[in-house]
Amino acid sequence: MIVVIKSSHEKKQLDNLMNWIKGLGLKIHLSEGENTTILGLIGDTGLVDIDLLRSMNIVETVKRIQEPFKKANRKFHPEDTVIEAAGRKIGGGNFTFIAGPCSVESEKQIVAVAAAVKRAGAGFLRGGAYKPRTSPYAFQGLRESGLELLLRAKAETGLPIVSEIMSVRHIDLFRDVDVVQVGARNMQNFELLKEVGRIDKPILLKRGLANTIEEWLMSAEYIMAEGNGRVVLCERGIRTFEPYTRNTLDLSAIPILKELTHLPVIVDPSHASGLSRLVLPLSLASAGVGSDGLIIEVHNDPEHALCDGAQSIRPEAFAELVGKVGVILPLVGKEGIGK
Ligand code: PEP
Ligand code: MN
């Protein structure tokens, strides 16, 4: 952290400030030029209240040099993290397809979709049991029995399962879920993040509806700070002024995240666009910019889906998509489909 001192300062003020900084356990590199005095702060600058520092009378500007996220930071962990989930690898040279309906609706539905997406090349089955719906009158998911049906589909097909948790009270119910999803609406539910940070399972952390990349990485940091380093980030579109699509897929976030963090990053083109016909082109684009995988809503009867039918593709379209994405993967250094 660099602190530029106003040229008009008095020596006493500078001494006071330096003593305050040293009191936080930091060392100072003082540079006094003819017109400018600069303090270089050395040590754990996470302890400094940057807004407080900026508000001080003799301070001109403060510049942070290091990012506030540490465990997720690639600077301290240059290699890609490869996450083991139910014996499958996510990240590094692997490309992972997660597919399934927005919500679990019945045993017949979830088993049929599971079998179809497995045949097409999916490595994981997704399915919402607890659904975050805008309206309290909309279908809320089958809840606990939805999780049971997912486990039945897993037993039938062997596909590990991914499902969204919405409350700290449900942690025990997720004991047999292979990958626990924290959805966009809960990206900054810090108590939930801490709780999933204490379980021994990979966490799929979706980007919040209107959150910056740094806020998102700080949420990953919450999980990692509790001891769970198995975090997969998922870009799922952000709110913009554009109404033609449900959200705007922030494709630039993927290469930016690849610079900032060692964690795997996947893309959800279904929630990003809200339109089934955009799922294929956005999937190709996501693979092209270096995503480590895709999570896609697949339904065997989208017209009658209880949730998100408009953005759900049929199993046949998913199979075609897996084939087309596969053509791009060698170009972006992905050797295999993680299944
Ligand atoms: C979902 O995956 O079904 C979901 C609700 O996603 P998001 O949190 O990205 O809206
Ligand atoms: Mn959905």
Short mmCIF file of C-alpha atoms and ligand atoms in Angstrom, two decimals:
data_model
loop_
_atom_site.label_atom_id
_atom_site.label_comp_id
_atom_site.label_asym_id
_atom_site.label_seq_id
_atom_site.Cartn_x
_atom_site.Cartn_y
_atom_site.Cartn_z
CA MET A 1 0.00 0.00 0.00
CA ILE A 2 1.33 3.43 -0.93
CA VAL A 3 0.34 6.61 0.92
CA VAL A 4 1.08 9.96 -0.70
CA ILE A 5 1.37 12.77 1.84
CA LYS A 6 0.17 16.32 1.09
CA SER A 7 3.09 18.68 0.44
CA SER A 8 1.68 21.13 3.01
CA HIS A 9 2.01 18.69 5.93
CA GLU A 10 3.73 19.41 9.24
CA LYS A 11 6.40 17.10 10.58
CA LYS A 12 4.41 16.43 13.75
CA GLN A 13 1.41 15.25 11.72
CA LEU A 14 3.61 12.91 9.71
CA ASP A 15 5.19 11.48 12.87
CA ASN A 16 1.74 10.86 14.33
CA LEU A 17 0.60 9.08 11.19
CA MET A 18 3.74 6.95 11.04
CA ASN A 19 3.35 5.96 14.69
CA TRP A 20 -0.26 4.98 14.03
CA ILE A 21 0.79 2.80 11.08
CA LYS A 22 3.60 1.19 13.08
CA GLY A 23 1.10 0.54 15.85
CA LEU A 24 -0.77 -1.72 13.37
CA GLY A 25 2.35 -3.87 13.14
CA LEU A 26 3.42 -2.57 9.74
CA LYS A 27 6.82 -1.40 8.57
CA ILE A 28 7.20 1.84 6.61
CA HIS A 29 9.46 2.70 3.72
CA LEU A 30 9.70 6.51 3.81
CA SER A 31 10.60 8.37 0.66
CA GLU A 32 10.98 12.14 0.97
CA GLY A 33 11.42 13.88 -2.35
CA GLU A 34 11.63 17.61 -2.95
CA ASN A 35 7.90 18.01 -3.43
CA THR A 36 6.39 14.72 -2.43
CA THR A 37 6.56 12.46 0.58
CA ILE A 38 5.52 8.86 0.07
CA LEU A 39 5.06 6.07 2.58
CA GLY A 40 5.34 2.49 1.41
CA LEU A 41 3.53 0.24 3.87
CA ILE A 42 5.04 -3.21 4.29
CA GLY A 43 3.29 -6.14 5.99
CA ASP A 44 -0.32 -7.26 6.29
CA THR A 45 -2.05 -4.18 4.93
CA GLY A 46 -5.38 -5.97 5.20
CA LEU A 47 -5.38 -4.56 8.75
CA VAL A 48 -5.49 -0.97 7.49
CA ASP A 49 -8.83 0.79 7.19
CA ILE A 50 -8.15 2.35 3.80
CA ASP A 51 -11.12 4.74 4.02
CA LEU A 52 -9.92 6.01 7.38
CA LEU A 53 -6.43 6.55 6.00
CA ARG A 54 -7.82 8.45 2.99
CA SER A 55 -9.87 10.71 5.24
CA MET A 56 -6.83 11.93 7.19
CA ASN A 57 -5.89 15.58 6.76
CA ILE A 58 -2.32 15.09 5.58
CA VAL A 59 -3.09 12.25 3.19
CA GLU A 60 -3.31 13.10 -0.49
CA THR A 61 -4.02 9.63 -1.92
CA VAL A 62 -3.76 5.97 -0.99
CA LYS A 63 -3.07 3.24 -3.51
CA ARG A 64 -3.52 -0.42 -2.81
CA ILE A 65 -0.84 -2.56 -4.46
CA GLN A 66 -2.03 -5.99 -3.42
CA GLU A 67 -5.50 -7.42 -3.87
CA PRO A 68 -7.47 -8.00 -0.67
CA PHE A 69 -8.04 -11.68 -1.53
CA LYS A 70 -5.13 -13.89 -0.56
CA LYS A 71 -6.06 -17.58 -0.64
CA ALA A 72 -7.81 -17.21 -4.00
CA ASN A 73 -4.96 -15.11 -5.41
CA ARG A 74 -2.85 -16.52 -8.20
CA LYS A 75 0.15 -14.50 -6.98
CA PHE A 76 0.46 -16.84 -4.02
CA HIS A 77 -0.52 -19.98 -5.92
CA PRO A 78 0.61 -19.71 -9.55
CA GLU A 79 -0.61 -23.15 -10.69
CA ASP A 80 -4.22 -23.78 -11.64
CA THR A 81 -6.10 -25.52 -8.87
CA VAL A 82 -7.60 -28.80 -10.00
CA ILE A 83 -10.57 -29.70 -7.85
CA GLU A 84 -11.51 -33.30 -7.16
CA ALA A 85 -15.25 -33.77 -7.01
CA ALA A 86 -16.63 -37.30 -6.69
CA GLY A 87 -13.47 -38.62 -8.36
CA ARG A 88 -13.71 -36.17 -11.27
CA LYS A 89 -11.37 -33.29 -11.95
CA ILE A 90 -12.47 -29.69 -12.45
CA GLY A 91 -9.92 -27.13 -13.64
CA GLY A 92 -6.45 -27.35 -15.15
CA GLY A 93 -6.58 -29.16 -18.48
CA ASN A 94 -10.04 -30.58 -17.84
CA PHE A 95 -13.34 -29.33 -19.24
CA THR A 96 -16.46 -30.17 -17.25
CA PHE A 97 -20.06 -30.34 -18.40
CA ILE A 98 -22.71 -30.05 -15.70
CA ALA A 99 -26.22 -30.51 -17.07
CA GLY A 100 -29.75 -31.07 -15.91
CA PRO A 101 -33.04 -29.32 -15.27
CA CYS A 102 -33.44 -26.04 -13.44
CA SER A 103 -35.47 -27.89 -10.83
CA VAL A 104 -36.12 -31.49 -9.94
CA GLU A 105 -39.80 -32.14 -10.75
CA SER A 106 -40.35 -35.90 -10.50
CA GLU A 107 -38.39 -39.14 -10.38
CA LYS A 108 -39.26 -39.88 -14.00
CA GLN A 109 -38.09 -36.47 -15.16
CA ILE A 110 -34.79 -36.36 -13.27
CA VAL A 111 -33.81 -39.96 -14.07
CA ALA A 112 -34.62 -39.51 -17.77
CA VAL A 113 -32.66 -36.26 -18.02
CA ALA A 114 -29.76 -37.72 -16.02
CA ALA A 115 -29.47 -40.72 -18.33
CA ALA A 116 -29.66 -38.52 -21.44
CA VAL A 117 -27.06 -35.96 -20.34
CA LYS A 118 -24.75 -38.73 -19.20
CA ARG A 119 -24.96 -40.34 -22.64
CA ALA A 120 -24.18 -36.98 -24.20
CA GLY A 121 -21.02 -36.50 -22.11
CA ALA A 122 -22.01 -34.67 -18.93
CA GLY A 123 -19.77 -35.27 -15.93
CA PHE A 124 -22.32 -34.04 -13.37
CA LEU A 125 -26.09 -33.82 -13.03
CA ARG A 126 -27.54 -30.50 -11.89
CA GLY A 127 -30.99 -30.08 -10.37
CA GLY A 128 -32.48 -27.54 -8.03
CA ALA A 129 -34.33 -28.86 -4.98
CA TYR A 130 -34.49 -25.51 -3.17
CA LYS A 131 -35.28 -22.81 -5.70
CA PRO A 132 -34.69 -19.09 -5.24
CA ARG A 133 -37.75 -17.65 -7.00
CA THR A 134 -38.57 -13.97 -7.33
CA SER A 135 -42.20 -14.64 -6.43
CA PRO A 136 -43.19 -16.47 -3.25
CA TYR A 137 -46.15 -17.88 -5.22
CA ALA A 138 -43.95 -19.56 -7.85
CA PHE A 139 -42.84 -23.21 -7.57
CA GLN A 140 -40.30 -23.30 -4.75
CA GLY A 141 -38.77 -26.69 -5.57
CA LEU A 142 -39.44 -30.13 -4.11
CA ARG A 143 -37.02 -29.29 -1.29
CA GLU A 144 -35.94 -32.30 0.77
CA SER A 145 -37.70 -34.82 -1.47
CA GLY A 146 -36.03 -33.14 -4.48
CA LEU A 147 -32.66 -33.99 -2.96
CA GLU A 148 -33.82 -37.60 -2.49
CA LEU A 149 -34.84 -37.81 -6.16
CA LEU A 150 -31.46 -36.45 -7.21
CA LEU A 151 -29.80 -39.19 -5.19
CA ARG A 152 -32.00 -41.75 -6.90
CA ALA A 153 -30.92 -40.38 -10.31
CA LYS A 154 -27.32 -40.61 -9.13
CA ALA A 155 -27.83 -44.23 -8.06
CA GLU A 156 -29.39 -45.08 -11.45
CA THR A 157 -26.80 -43.34 -13.63
CA GLY A 158 -23.66 -42.94 -11.52
CA LEU A 159 -23.60 -39.20 -12.23
CA PRO A 160 -22.50 -37.08 -9.25
CA ILE A 161 -24.93 -34.31 -8.37
CA VAL A 162 -24.85 -30.53 -8.03
CA SER A 163 -27.60 -28.71 -6.14
CA GLU A 164 -28.15 -25.26 -4.66
CA ILE A 165 -28.21 -24.60 -0.94
CA MET A 166 -30.16 -21.58 0.26
CA SER A 167 -29.95 -21.73 4.02
CA VAL A 168 -27.42 -22.62 6.72
CA ARG A 169 -30.21 -24.67 8.29
CA HIS A 170 -30.04 -27.14 5.37
CA ILE A 171 -26.35 -28.06 5.60
CA ASP A 172 -27.04 -31.57 6.95
CA LEU A 173 -29.54 -32.29 4.19
CA PHE A 174 -26.75 -31.74 1.65
CA ARG A 175 -24.46 -34.42 3.13
CA ASP A 176 -24.76 -36.69 0.04
CA VAL A 177 -24.72 -33.92 -2.56
CA ASP A 178 -21.38 -34.01 -4.38
CA VAL A 179 -21.04 -30.32 -5.26
CA VAL A 180 -22.92 -27.67 -3.30
CA GLN A 181 -24.00 -24.63 -5.29
CA VAL A 182 -24.24 -21.19 -3.73
CA GLY A 183 -26.47 -19.25 -6.10
CA ALA A 184 -26.26 -15.69 -7.39
CA ARG A 185 -28.69 -14.38 -4.79
CA ASN A 186 -26.60 -15.75 -1.94
CA MET A 187 -23.17 -14.78 -3.21
CA GLN A 188 -22.87 -12.29 -0.36
CA ASN A 189 -24.72 -14.28 2.28
CA PHE A 190 -21.61 -14.28 4.42
CA GLU A 191 -22.95 -16.61 7.12
CA LEU A 192 -23.81 -19.19 4.45
CA LEU A 193 -20.36 -18.77 2.88
CA LYS A 194 -18.68 -19.37 6.24
CA GLU A 195 -20.82 -22.44 6.84
CA VAL A 196 -20.02 -24.04 3.46
CA GLY A 197 -16.39 -23.13 4.16
CA ARG A 198 -16.49 -25.65 7.00
CA ILE A 199 -17.74 -28.63 4.99
CA ASP A 200 -15.62 -31.07 3.06
CA LYS A 201 -17.20 -30.63 -0.36
CA PRO A 202 -16.54 -28.60 -3.49
CA ILE A 203 -18.58 -25.38 -3.66
CA LEU A 204 -19.88 -23.95 -6.93
CA LEU A 205 -19.99 -20.22 -6.26
CA LYS A 206 -22.08 -18.27 -8.73
CA ARG A 207 -21.51 -14.59 -9.39
CA GLY A 208 -24.04 -12.24 -7.81
CA LEU A 209 -26.56 -10.42 -10.00
CA ALA A 210 -24.68 -7.13 -9.73
CA ASN A 211 -21.34 -7.94 -8.18
CA THR A 212 -17.86 -7.00 -9.27
CA ILE A 213 -15.19 -9.61 -9.89
CA GLU A 214 -13.38 -8.48 -6.75
CA GLU A 215 -16.50 -8.83 -4.59
CA TRP A 216 -16.97 -12.30 -6.04
CA LEU A 217 -13.39 -13.28 -5.23
CA MET A 218 -13.84 -11.94 -1.71
CA SER A 219 -16.83 -14.29 -1.36
CA ALA A 220 -14.62 -17.18 -2.49
CA GLU A 221 -12.14 -15.96 0.11
CA TYR A 222 -14.82 -16.30 2.82
CA ILE A 223 -15.19 -19.99 1.96
CA MET A 224 -11.45 -20.58 1.70
CA ALA A 225 -10.67 -18.69 4.90
CA GLU A 226 -12.76 -21.29 6.78
CA GLY A 227 -10.60 -24.08 5.37
CA ASN A 228 -12.46 -25.17 2.24
CA GLY A 229 -10.21 -24.53 -0.74
CA ARG A 230 -12.42 -26.40 -3.22
CA VAL A 231 -14.22 -23.45 -4.80
CA VAL A 232 -15.36 -23.35 -8.44
CA LEU A 233 -16.45 -19.94 -9.72
CA CYS A 234 -19.40 -19.69 -12.11
CA GLU A 235 -20.09 -16.67 -14.31
CA ARG A 236 -23.87 -16.58 -14.93
CA GLY A 237 -24.45 -13.14 -16.37
CA ILE A 238 -24.90 -9.82 -14.63
CA ARG A 239 -27.65 -7.20 -14.59
CA THR A 240 -27.23 -4.49 -17.20
CA PHE A 241 -29.57 -2.07 -19.00
CA GLU A 242 -30.12 -4.62 -21.83
CA PRO A 243 -33.56 -6.27 -21.83
CA TYR A 244 -33.17 -8.60 -24.86
CA THR A 245 -31.43 -11.15 -22.66
CA ARG A 246 -32.22 -12.13 -19.06
CA ASN A 247 -28.71 -11.04 -18.02
CA THR A 248 -25.57 -10.02 -19.87
CA LEU A 249 -22.91 -12.70 -20.06
CA ASP A 250 -19.66 -11.10 -18.93
CA LEU A 251 -17.25 -13.09 -21.06
CA SER A 252 -14.32 -10.84 -20.15
CA ALA A 253 -14.63 -12.03 -16.56
CA ILE A 254 -13.21 -15.42 -17.53
CA PRO A 255 -9.76 -14.32 -18.83
CA ILE A 256 -9.60 -11.67 -16.09
CA LEU A 257 -10.27 -14.32 -13.44
CA LYS A 258 -7.68 -16.57 -15.01
CA GLU A 259 -5.12 -13.84 -14.29
CA LEU A 260 -6.35 -13.06 -10.78
CA THR A 261 -7.08 -16.49 -9.38
CA HIS A 262 -5.98 -20.12 -9.58
CA LEU A 263 -9.54 -21.38 -9.00
CA PRO A 264 -11.48 -23.05 -11.83
CA VAL A 265 -14.05 -20.88 -13.61
CA ILE A 266 -17.09 -22.23 -15.43
CA VAL A 267 -19.95 -20.50 -17.28
CA ASP A 268 -23.73 -20.81 -17.09
CA PRO A 269 -25.05 -19.65 -20.49
CA SER A 270 -28.62 -20.63 -19.55
CA HIS A 271 -29.16 -18.07 -16.77
CA ALA A 272 -26.91 -15.59 -18.56
CA SER A 273 -29.18 -15.38 -21.61
CA GLY A 274 -32.55 -16.76 -20.52
CA LEU A 275 -32.98 -18.03 -24.09
CA SER A 276 -32.44 -21.61 -25.21
CA ARG A 277 -31.33 -20.55 -28.70
CA LEU A 278 -28.41 -18.58 -27.24
CA VAL A 279 -27.08 -21.46 -25.16
CA LEU A 280 -25.01 -23.01 -27.97
CA PRO A 281 -23.30 -19.81 -29.23
CA LEU A 282 -22.57 -18.64 -25.69
CA SER A 283 -21.18 -22.07 -24.80
CA LEU A 284 -18.81 -21.96 -27.76
CA ALA A 285 -17.72 -18.44 -26.81
CA SER A 286 -17.18 -19.48 -23.17
CA ALA A 287 -14.99 -22.39 -24.18
CA GLY A 288 -13.11 -20.04 -26.51
CA VAL A 289 -12.25 -17.58 -23.73
CA GLY A 290 -10.85 -20.30 -21.48
CA SER A 291 -13.71 -21.46 -19.29
CA ASP A 292 -13.08 -24.71 -17.39
CA GLY A 293 -16.58 -25.96 -18.02
CA LEU A 294 -20.25 -25.23 -18.53
CA ILE A 295 -23.37 -25.66 -16.43
CA ILE A 296 -26.39 -25.96 -18.68
CA GLU A 297 -30.10 -26.34 -18.07
CA VAL A 298 -31.41 -29.38 -19.93
CA HIS A 299 -35.04 -30.50 -19.77
CA ASN A 300 -36.81 -33.33 -21.62
CA ASP A 301 -39.97 -31.22 -21.98
CA PRO A 302 -39.03 -27.52 -21.75
CA GLU A 303 -42.55 -26.33 -22.67
CA HIS A 304 -43.87 -27.87 -19.47
CA ALA A 305 -40.90 -27.16 -17.18
CA LEU A 306 -41.89 -25.83 -13.76
CA CYS A 307 -38.99 -23.38 -13.84
CA ASP A 308 -36.85 -21.75 -16.55
CA GLY A 309 -38.31 -23.63 -19.53
CA ALA A 310 -37.45 -20.76 -21.92
CA GLN A 311 -33.74 -21.21 -21.36
CA SER A 312 -33.69 -25.00 -21.17
CA ILE A 313 -32.40 -27.04 -24.07
CA ARG A 314 -33.43 -30.59 -24.94
CA PRO A 315 -31.06 -33.53 -24.43
CA GLU A 316 -30.47 -33.84 -28.20
CA ALA A 317 -29.39 -30.19 -28.36
CA PHE A 318 -27.10 -30.78 -25.40
CA ALA A 319 -25.45 -33.74 -27.15
CA GLU A 320 -24.87 -31.56 -30.21
CA LEU A 321 -23.44 -28.80 -28.00
CA VAL A 322 -20.97 -31.17 -26.32
CA GLY A 323 -19.74 -32.25 -29.75
CA LYS A 324 -19.29 -28.67 -30.98
CA VAL A 325 -17.59 -27.41 -27.83
CA GLY A 326 -15.27 -30.43 -28.12
CA VAL A 327 -13.95 -29.06 -31.42
CA ILE A 328 -12.75 -25.89 -29.69
CA LEU A 329 -11.18 -27.48 -26.61
CA PRO A 330 -7.81 -28.49 -28.14
CA LEU A 331 -7.34 -24.88 -29.27
CA VAL A 332 -7.59 -23.64 -25.68
CA GLY A 333 -5.42 -26.27 -24.05
CA LYS A 334 -8.15 -28.50 -22.69
CA GLU A 335 -7.31 -32.12 -23.12
CA GLY A 336 -10.34 -33.89 -21.92
CA ILE A 337 -13.92 -33.73 -20.86
CA GLY A 338 -13.91 -34.22 -17.10
CA LYS A 339 -16.19 -37.24 -16.77
C1 PEP B 1 -29.86 -22.05 -10.85
O1 PEP B 1 -28.72 -22.50 -11.12
O2 PEP B 1 -30.89 -22.70 -11.00
C2 PEP B 1 -29.96 -20.66 -10.37
C3 PEP B 1 -31.01 -20.24 -9.67
O3 PEP B 1 -28.93 -19.92 -10.75
P1 PEP B 1 -28.51 -18.41 -10.36
O4 PEP B 1 -28.21 -18.43 -8.90
O5 PEP B 1 -27.30 -18.18 -11.20
O6 PEP B 1 -29.65 -17.51 -10.72
MN MN B 2 -32.77 -22.00 -13.43
#
